[in-house]
PDB file of C-alpha atoms and ligand atoms in Angstrom:
ATOM      1  CA  MET A 175     -36.918-111.572-165.695  1.00 97.00           C
ATOM      2  CA  LYS A 176     -36.307-108.344-163.754  1.00 98.00           C
ATOM      3  CA  LEU A 177     -35.724-107.975-160.007  1.00 98.00           C
ATOM      4  CA  ILE A 178     -36.314-104.659-158.149  1.00 98.00           C
ATOM      5  CA  ILE A 179     -33.874-104.441-155.330  1.00 98.00           C
ATOM      6  CA  ALA A 180     -32.288-102.047-152.801  1.00 98.00           C
ATOM      7  CA  THR A 181     -28.436-102.419-152.472  1.00 98.00           C
ATOM      8  CA  PRO A 182     -28.546-102.761-148.649  1.00 98.00           C
ATOM      9  CA  SER A 183     -31.524-105.140-148.413  1.00 98.00           C
ATOM     10  CA  PRO A 184     -30.912-108.619-146.975  1.00 98.00           C
ATOM     11  CA  PHE A 185     -34.376-109.628-148.370  1.00 99.00           C
ATOM     12  CA  ALA A 186     -33.542-108.618-151.943  1.00 99.00           C
ATOM     13  CA  ARG A 187     -30.104-110.286-151.369  1.00 99.00           C
ATOM     14  CA  LYS A 188     -31.704-113.634-150.750  1.00 99.00           C
ATOM     15  CA  VAL A 189     -33.418-113.558-154.103  1.00 99.00           C
ATOM     16  CA  ARG A 190     -30.261-112.163-155.809  1.00 99.00           C
ATOM     17  CA  VAL A 191     -28.271-115.072-154.501  1.00 99.00           C
ATOM     18  CA  VAL A 192     -30.782-117.627-155.411  1.00 99.00           C
ATOM     19  CA  LEU A 193     -31.101-116.240-159.018  1.00 98.00           C
ATOM     20  CA  ARG A 194     -27.280-116.528-159.316  1.00 99.00           C
ATOM     21  CA  GLU A 195     -27.179-120.088-157.725  1.00 98.00           C
ATOM     22  CA  LYS A 196     -29.845-121.346-160.109  1.00 98.00           C
ATOM     23  CA  ASN A 197     -28.198-119.610-163.093  1.00 98.00           C
ATOM     24  CA  PHE A 198     -31.239-117.633-164.234  1.00 98.00           C
ATOM     25  CA  ALA A 199     -30.941-114.851-166.797  1.00 98.00           C
ATOM     26  CA  PHE A 200     -32.179-111.673-165.111  1.00 98.00           C
ATOM     27  CA  GLU A 201     -31.625-107.952-164.763  1.00 98.00           C
ATOM     28  CA  GLU A 202     -31.465-106.047-161.447  1.00 98.00           C
ATOM     29  CA  ILE A 203     -33.177-102.604-161.106  1.00 98.00           C
ATOM     30  CA  ILE A 204     -32.001-100.642-158.184  1.00 98.00           C
ATOM     31  CA  ASP A 205     -34.656 -98.791-156.252  1.00 98.00           C
ATOM     32  CA  VAL A 206     -34.734 -96.948-152.921  1.00 98.00           C
ATOM     33  CA  PRO A 207     -38.174 -98.164-151.523  1.00 97.00           C
ATOM     34  CA  TRP A 208     -38.163 -95.519-148.758  1.00 95.00           C
ATOM     35  CA  ASN A 209     -38.027 -92.585-151.262  1.00 95.00           C
ATOM     36  CA  LYS A 210     -40.834 -90.623-152.816  1.00 95.00           C
ATOM     37  CA  ASP A 211     -40.096 -91.794-156.360  1.00 96.00           C
ATOM     38  CA  THR A 212     -39.910 -95.517-155.478  1.00 97.00           C
ATOM     39  CA  LEU A 213     -40.878 -97.983-158.211  1.00 98.00           C
ATOM     40  CA  THR A 214     -42.465-100.300-155.638  1.00 98.00           C
ATOM     41  CA  LYS A 215     -45.791 -98.370-155.551  1.00 95.00           C
ATOM     42  CA  ASP A 216     -46.678 -99.523-159.004  1.00 96.00           C
ATOM     43  CA  PHE A 217     -45.965-103.237-158.218  1.00 98.00           C
ATOM     44  CA  ASN A 218     -46.403-104.116-154.499  1.00 98.00           C
ATOM     45  CA  PRO A 219     -49.278-102.827-152.384  1.00 98.00           C
ATOM     46  CA  LEU A 220     -46.899-103.057-149.320  1.00 98.00           C
ATOM     47  CA  GLY A 221     -44.401-100.776-150.987  1.00 98.00           C
ATOM     48  CA  LYS A 222     -41.448-103.152-150.350  1.00 98.00           C
ATOM     49  CA  ILE A 223     -38.678-104.626-152.303  1.00 98.00           C
ATOM     50  CA  PRO A 224     -37.637-107.208-153.593  1.00 98.00           C
ATOM     51  CA  ILE A 225     -40.216-107.513-156.450  1.00 99.00           C
ATOM     52  CA  LEU A 226     -39.844-109.880-159.407  1.00 98.00           C
ATOM     53  CA  LEU A 227     -41.234-108.664-162.750  1.00 98.00           C
ATOM     54  CA  GLN A 228     -41.995-110.967-165.804  1.00 98.00           C
ATOM     55  CA  GLU A 229     -43.698-110.300-168.996  1.00 96.00           C
ATOM     56  CA  ASP A 230     -47.337-111.510-168.969  1.00 94.00           C
ATOM     57  CA  SER A 231     -47.359-112.445-165.320  1.00 96.00           C
ATOM     58  CA  GLU A 232     -48.282-110.562-162.253  1.00 97.00           C
ATOM     59  CA  PRO A 233     -45.440-109.051-160.173  1.00 98.00           C
ATOM     60  CA  LEU A 234     -44.161-111.280-157.310  1.00 98.00           C
ATOM     61  CA  TYR A 235     -43.175-109.812-154.029  1.00 98.00           C
ATOM     62  CA  ASP A 236     -41.779-110.965-150.665  1.00 98.00           C
ATOM     63  CA  SER A 237     -38.491-112.765-150.709  1.00 98.00           C
ATOM     64  CA  THR A 238     -39.927-116.036-149.472  1.00 98.00           C
ATOM     65  CA  VAL A 239     -42.584-116.176-152.165  1.00 98.00           C
ATOM     66  CA  ILE A 240     -40.069-115.298-154.883  1.00 98.00           C
ATOM     67  CA  VAL A 241     -37.584-117.856-153.786  1.00 98.00           C
ATOM     68  CA  GLN A 242     -40.328-120.505-153.611  1.00 98.00           C
ATOM     69  CA  TYR A 243     -41.358-119.535-157.215  1.00 98.00           C
ATOM     70  CA  LEU A 244     -37.697-119.803-158.443  1.00 98.00           C
ATOM     71  CA  GLU A 245     -37.454-123.271-156.734  1.00 98.00           C
ATOM     72  CA  ASN A 246     -40.657-124.283-158.484  1.00 98.00           C
ATOM     73  CA  LEU A 247     -39.356-123.132-161.895  1.00 98.00           C
ATOM     74  CA  LYS A 248     -35.849-124.802-161.550  1.00 98.00           C
ATOM     75  CA  GLN A 249     -35.265-127.395-159.053  1.00 96.00           C
ATOM     76  CA  CYS A 250     -31.553-127.703-159.482  1.00 97.00           C
ATOM     77  CA  PRO A 251     -29.689-126.836-157.287  1.00 98.00           C
ATOM     78  CA  ARG A 252     -32.224-127.149-154.577  1.00 98.00           C
ATOM     79  CA  MET A 253     -32.622-124.451-151.955  1.00 98.00           C
ATOM     80  CA  PHE A 254     -35.090-126.471-149.869  1.00 98.00           C
ATOM     81  CA  PRO A 255     -34.188-129.925-148.755  1.00 97.00           C
ATOM     82  CA  LEU A 256     -36.594-132.637-149.842  1.00 96.00           C
ATOM     83  CA  ASP A 257     -36.788-134.381-146.496  1.00 97.00           C
ATOM     84  CA  ALA A 258     -39.811-132.857-144.733  1.00 97.00           C
ATOM     85  CA  LYS A 259     -38.128-132.381-141.372  1.00 97.00           C
ATOM     86  CA  ASP A 260     -35.109-130.718-142.926  1.00 98.00           C
ATOM     87  CA  HIS A 261     -37.315-128.553-145.098  1.00 98.00           C
ATOM     88  CA  ILE A 262     -39.111-127.168-142.064  1.00 98.00           C
ATOM     89  CA  GLN A 263     -35.787-126.606-140.256  1.00 98.00           C
ATOM     90  CA  ALA A 264     -34.443-124.689-143.312  1.00 98.00           C
ATOM     91  CA  ARG A 265     -37.688-122.542-143.208  1.00 98.00           C
ATOM     92  CA  LEU A 266     -37.192-121.908-139.492  1.00 98.00           C
ATOM     93  CA  ILE A 267     -33.689-120.783-140.028  1.00 98.00           C
ATOM     94  CA  GLU A 268     -34.888-118.446-142.869  1.00 98.00           C
ATOM     95  CA  ALA A 269     -37.738-117.146-140.708  1.00 98.00           C
ATOM     96  CA  THR A 270     -35.303-116.427-137.862  1.00 99.00           C
ATOM     97  CA  SER A 271     -32.709-114.719-140.069  1.00 99.00           C
ATOM     98  CA  ASP A 272     -35.545-112.611-141.712  1.00 98.00           C
ATOM     99  CA  GLY A 273     -36.932-111.736-138.287  1.00 98.00           C
ATOM    100  CA  VAL A 274     -33.517-110.405-137.105  1.00 99.00           C
ATOM    101  CA  CYS A 275     -33.352-108.393-140.197  1.00 98.00           C
ATOM    102  CA  ASP A 276     -36.870-106.896-139.674  1.00 98.00           C
ATOM    103  CA  ALA A 277     -35.742-105.853-136.174  1.00 98.00           C
ATOM    104  CA  VAL A 278     -32.550-104.216-137.535  1.00 98.00           C
ATOM    105  CA  VAL A 279     -34.754-102.335-140.087  1.00 97.00           C
ATOM    106  CA  LEU A 280     -37.047-101.063-137.361  1.00 97.00           C
ATOM    107  CA  ILE A 281     -34.154 -99.927-135.236  1.00 97.00           C
ATOM    108  CA  TYR A 282     -32.562 -98.095-138.129  1.00 94.00           C
ATOM    109  CA  LEU A 283     -35.858 -96.267-138.850  1.00 92.00           C
ATOM    110  CA  GLU A 284     -36.401 -95.409-135.082  1.00 94.00           C
ATOM    111  CA  HIS A 285     -32.984 -93.820-135.145  1.00 92.00           C
ATOM    112  CA  SER A 286     -33.960 -91.746-138.231  1.00 88.00           C
ATOM    113  CA  ARG A 287     -36.734 -90.077-136.079  1.00 89.00           C
ATOM    114  CA  SER A 288     -35.833 -86.903-134.054  1.00 90.00           C
ATOM    115  CA  GLU A 289     -34.507 -87.776-130.531  1.00 91.00           C
ATOM    116  CA  ASN A 290     -37.603 -86.554-128.836  1.00 93.00           C
ATOM    117  CA  LEU A 291     -39.869 -88.873-130.853  1.00 93.00           C
ATOM    118  CA  ARG A 292     -37.585 -91.907-130.488  1.00 94.00           C
ATOM    119  CA  SER A 293     -38.673 -94.780-128.146  1.00 96.00           C
ATOM    120  CA  HIS A 294     -35.811 -96.349-126.308  1.00 96.00           C
ATOM    121  CA  ALA A 295     -38.074 -99.103-125.055  1.00 97.00           C
ATOM    122  CA  TRP A 296     -39.013 -99.946-128.543  1.00 97.00           C
ATOM    123  CA  ILE A 297     -35.346-100.089-129.574  1.00 98.00           C
ATOM    124  CA  LYS A 298     -34.556-102.359-126.616  1.00 98.00           C
ATOM    125  CA  ARG A 299     -37.361-104.663-127.658  1.00 98.00           C
ATOM    126  CA  GLN A 300     -35.986-105.003-131.158  1.00 98.00           C
ATOM    127  CA  GLU A 301     -32.413-105.452-129.890  1.00 98.00           C
ATOM    128  CA  LYS A 302     -33.630-108.492-127.874  1.00 98.00           C
ATOM    129  CA  LYS A 303     -34.997-110.061-131.068  1.00 98.00           C
ATOM    130  CA  ILE A 304     -31.610-109.589-132.745  1.00 99.00           C
ATOM    131  CA  TYR A 305     -29.529-111.110-129.805  1.00 98.00           C
ATOM    132  CA  LYS A 306     -31.991-114.073-129.295  1.00 98.00           C
ATOM    133  CA  GLY A 307     -32.374-114.740-133.050  1.00 99.00           C
ATOM    134  CA  ILE A 308     -28.614-114.832-133.563  1.00 99.00           C
ATOM    135  CA  GLU A 309     -28.141-117.055-130.483  1.00 98.00           C
ATOM    136  CA  TYR A 310     -30.792-119.342-131.997  1.00 98.00           C
ATOM    137  CA  LEU A 311     -28.831-119.540-135.277  1.00 99.00           C
ATOM    138  CA  SER A 312     -25.572-120.174-133.494  1.00 98.00           C
ATOM    139  CA  ASP A 313     -26.980-122.988-131.268  1.00 98.00           C
ATOM    140  CA  ASN A 314     -28.551-124.663-134.287  1.00 98.00           C
ATOM    141  CA  LEU A 315     -25.510-124.476-136.394  1.00 98.00           C
ATOM    142  CA  ARG A 316     -23.103-125.687-133.758  1.00 98.00           C
ATOM    143  CA  ASN A 317     -19.749-126.406-135.687  1.00 98.00           C
ATOM    144  CA  LYS A 318     -21.217-127.586-138.926  1.00 98.00           C
ATOM    145  CA  LYS A 319     -20.400-126.241-142.369  1.00 98.00           C
ATOM    146  CA  TYR A 320     -24.013-126.228-143.451  1.00 98.00           C
ATOM    147  CA  PHE A 321     -27.140-125.987-141.340  1.00 98.00           C
ATOM    148  CA  LEU A 322     -28.613-129.132-142.981  1.00 98.00           C
ATOM    149  CA  GLY A 323     -26.578-132.110-144.082  1.00 95.00           C
ATOM    150  CA  SER A 324     -23.940-131.341-146.651  1.00 96.00           C
ATOM    151  CA  ASP A 325     -25.966-129.116-148.943  1.00 96.00           C
ATOM    152  CA  PHE A 326     -26.029-125.401-149.481  1.00 98.00           C
ATOM    153  CA  THR A 327     -29.659-124.283-148.907  1.00 98.00           C
ATOM    154  CA  ILE A 328     -31.936-121.290-148.104  1.00 98.00           C
ATOM    155  CA  ALA A 329     -30.603-121.531-144.576  1.00 98.00           C
ATOM    156  CA  GLU A 330     -27.083-120.407-145.743  1.00 98.00           C
ATOM    157  CA  VAL A 331     -28.492-117.806-148.093  1.00 99.00           C
ATOM    158  CA  SER A 332     -30.653-116.262-145.335  1.00 98.00           C
ATOM    159  CA  THR A 333     -28.054-116.567-142.554  1.00 99.00           C
ATOM    160  CA  ILE A 334     -25.100-114.967-144.486  1.00 99.00           C
ATOM    161  CA  SER A 335     -27.394-112.233-145.751  1.00 99.00           C
ATOM    162  CA  CYS A 336     -28.473-111.609-142.199  1.00 99.00           C
ATOM    163  CA  LEU A 337     -24.945-111.473-140.766  1.00 99.00           C
ATOM    164  CA  GLU A 338     -23.577-109.072-143.314  1.00 98.00           C
ATOM    165  CA  TYR A 339     -26.649-106.987-142.849  1.00 98.00           C
ATOM    166  CA  LEU A 340     -25.825-106.729-139.199  1.00 98.00           C
ATOM    167  CA  ASP A 341     -22.299-105.536-140.150  1.00 98.00           C
ATOM    168  CA  LEU A 342     -23.869-102.742-142.304  1.00 98.00           C
ATOM    169  CA  ARG A 343     -26.722-101.552-140.027  1.00 97.00           C
ATOM    170  CA  PHE A 344     -26.026-102.738-136.531  1.00 98.00           C
ATOM    171  CA  PRO A 345     -22.248-102.839-136.164  1.00 98.00           C
ATOM    172  CA  LYS A 346     -22.431-102.269-132.445  1.00 97.00           C
ATOM    173  CA  PHE A 347     -23.251-105.940-132.063  1.00 98.00           C
ATOM    174  CA  ASP A 348     -19.974-107.941-132.209  1.00 98.00           C
ATOM    175  CA  TRP A 349     -21.610-111.253-133.213  1.00 98.00           C
ATOM    176  CA  ARG A 350     -18.134-112.648-134.253  1.00 98.00           C
ATOM    177  CA  THR A 351     -16.780-112.472-130.681  1.00 98.00           C
ATOM    178  CA  LYS A 352     -20.034-113.610-129.040  1.00 98.00           C
ATOM    179  CA  HIS A 353     -20.610-116.513-131.519  1.00 98.00           C
ATOM    180  CA  PRO A 354     -17.250-117.718-132.991  1.00 98.00           C
ATOM    181  CA  ASN A 355     -18.833-120.597-134.617  1.00 98.00           C
ATOM    182  CA  LEU A 356     -20.813-118.210-136.755  1.00 98.00           C
ATOM    183  CA  GLU A 357     -17.735-116.332-137.563  1.00 98.00           C
ATOM    184  CA  ASN A 358     -16.115-119.658-138.745  1.00 98.00           C
ATOM    185  CA  TYR A 359     -19.156-120.374-140.873  1.00 98.00           C
ATOM    186  CA  TRP A 360     -19.187-116.854-142.389  1.00 98.00           C
ATOM    187  CA  LYS A 361     -15.572-117.332-143.304  1.00 98.00           C
ATOM    188  CA  ILE A 362     -16.349-120.507-145.100  1.00 98.00           C
ATOM    189  CA  HIS A 363     -19.211-119.034-147.221  1.00 98.00           C
ATOM    190  CA  LYS A 364     -18.572-115.331-147.558  1.00 98.00           C
ATOM    191  CA  ASP A 365     -16.467-115.508-150.853  1.00 98.00           C
ATOM    192  CA  ARG A 366     -18.877-117.806-152.684  1.00 98.00           C
ATOM    193  CA  LYS A 367     -19.549-116.034-155.961  1.00 98.00           C
ATOM    194  CA  SER A 368     -23.149-115.382-155.410  1.00 98.00           C
ATOM    195  CA  PHE A 369     -22.466-113.787-152.045  1.00 98.00           C
ATOM    196  CA  PHE A 370     -19.377-111.995-153.193  1.00 98.00           C
ATOM    197  CA  GLU A 371     -21.354-110.396-156.109  1.00 98.00           C
ATOM    198  CA  THR A 372     -24.142-109.120-153.833  1.00 98.00           C
ATOM    199  CA  LYS A 373     -22.346-107.623-150.849  1.00 98.00           C
ATOM    200  CA  PRO A 374     -24.680-105.059-149.215  1.00 98.00           C
ATOM    201  CA  SER A 375     -23.980-101.365-149.490  1.00 98.00           C
ATOM    202  CA  ALA A 376     -25.761 -98.370-148.017  1.00 96.00           C
ATOM    203  CA  GLN A 377     -28.085 -96.058-149.963  1.00 95.00           C
ATOM    204  CA  ILE A 378     -29.010 -92.438-149.383  1.00 90.00           C
ATOM    205  CA  ILE A 379     -32.611 -92.379-147.979  1.00 90.00           C
ATOM    206  CA  GLU A 380     -34.839 -89.300-147.916  1.00 89.00           C
ATOM    207  CA  PRO A 381     -36.383 -88.245-144.536  1.00 83.00           C
ATOM    208  CA  LEU A 382     -39.352 -90.528-143.951  1.00 78.00           C
ATOM    209  CA  ASP A 383     -42.069 -87.797-143.851  1.00 72.00           C
ATOM    210  CA  ASN A 384     -42.156 -87.848-147.728  1.00 48.00           C
TER     211      ASN A 384
HETATM  212  N1  GSH B1332     -40.888-109.811-145.775  1.00 80.57           N
HETATM  213  C1  GSH B1332     -40.367-109.077-146.826  1.00 80.57           C
HETATM  214  C2  GSH B1332     -39.570-107.838-146.257  1.00 80.57           C
HETATM  215  C3  GSH B1332     -39.160-106.859-147.353  1.00 80.57           C
HETATM  216  C4  GSH B1332     -38.679-105.604-146.751  1.00 80.57           C
HETATM  217  O1  GSH B1332     -38.778-105.266-145.509  1.00 80.57           O
HETATM  218  N2  GSH B1332     -38.071-104.720-147.575  1.00 80.57           N
HETATM  219  C5  GSH B1332     -37.720-103.363-147.161  1.00 80.57           C
HETATM  220  C6  GSH B1332     -36.214-103.132-147.570  1.00 80.57           C
HETATM  221  S1  GSH B1332     -35.073-104.101-146.646  1.00 80.57           S
HETATM  222  C7  GSH B1332     -38.609-102.408-147.841  1.00 80.57           C
HETATM  223  O2  GSH B1332     -38.752-102.379-149.072  1.00 80.57           O
HETATM  224  N3  GSH B1332     -39.080-101.406-147.029  1.00 80.57           N
HETATM  225  C8  GSH B1332     -39.920-100.249-147.532  1.00 80.57           C
HETATM  226  C9  GSH B1332     -41.042-100.001-146.648  1.00 80.57           C
HETATM  227  O3  GSH B1332     -41.427-100.792-145.720  1.00 80.57           O
HETATM  228  O4  GSH B1332     -41.663 -99.012-146.899  1.00 80.57           O
HETATM  229  C10 GSH B1332     -39.526-109.848-147.769  1.00 80.57           C
HETATM  230  O5  GSH B1332     -39.058-110.951-147.310  1.00 80.57           O
HETATM  231  O6  GSH B1332     -39.381-109.604-148.965  1.00 80.57           O
END
């Protein structure tokens, strides 16, 4: 299988981590979905990465759909707890982390517009989602090593991806000082092989009026 990614993307990173955790054979294809020559337009009507390509099947897109697909293909190691209540909690952590990342992307794009077109009210609105979302993650985690029981799940995959994306694209938020429990958690997990191999890095993006 082949995965179309962008190197800064926390959404692509979730899938990249899960492919490694589950030990799938795959190839990564690096794209810049914001650029004119993006590969996404051939495979995803929404023009977004990540996209999973496989011979003789339709392309899969959206990190949550792809991760669920990978979980169905190979159950071990599980990314979603079997217990129904824990499963929903893991999904909620994932949705919150993803939502924080969506807000960071929107702020990043707003800053790419010229100053006279930029809406400070819009930026403030997105910032609130980031601060509230991270507070939710911190409150839920408390001082545990894992969000749910003693297992590494999608909650860790999405939270570490989110925190390191904040470092890359929203460094003015010192989440480590505000939420020391998240910093401890990050220190525990950050060097795990699947995270270490997928550290986010910036890409050069064309002006958006392409
Ligand atoms: N909900 C999607 C979000 C994916 C997403 O927003 N990808 C961004 C990169 S971080 C993208 O490709 N954006 C291009 C665009 O919106 O045109 C997922 O979880 O896969």
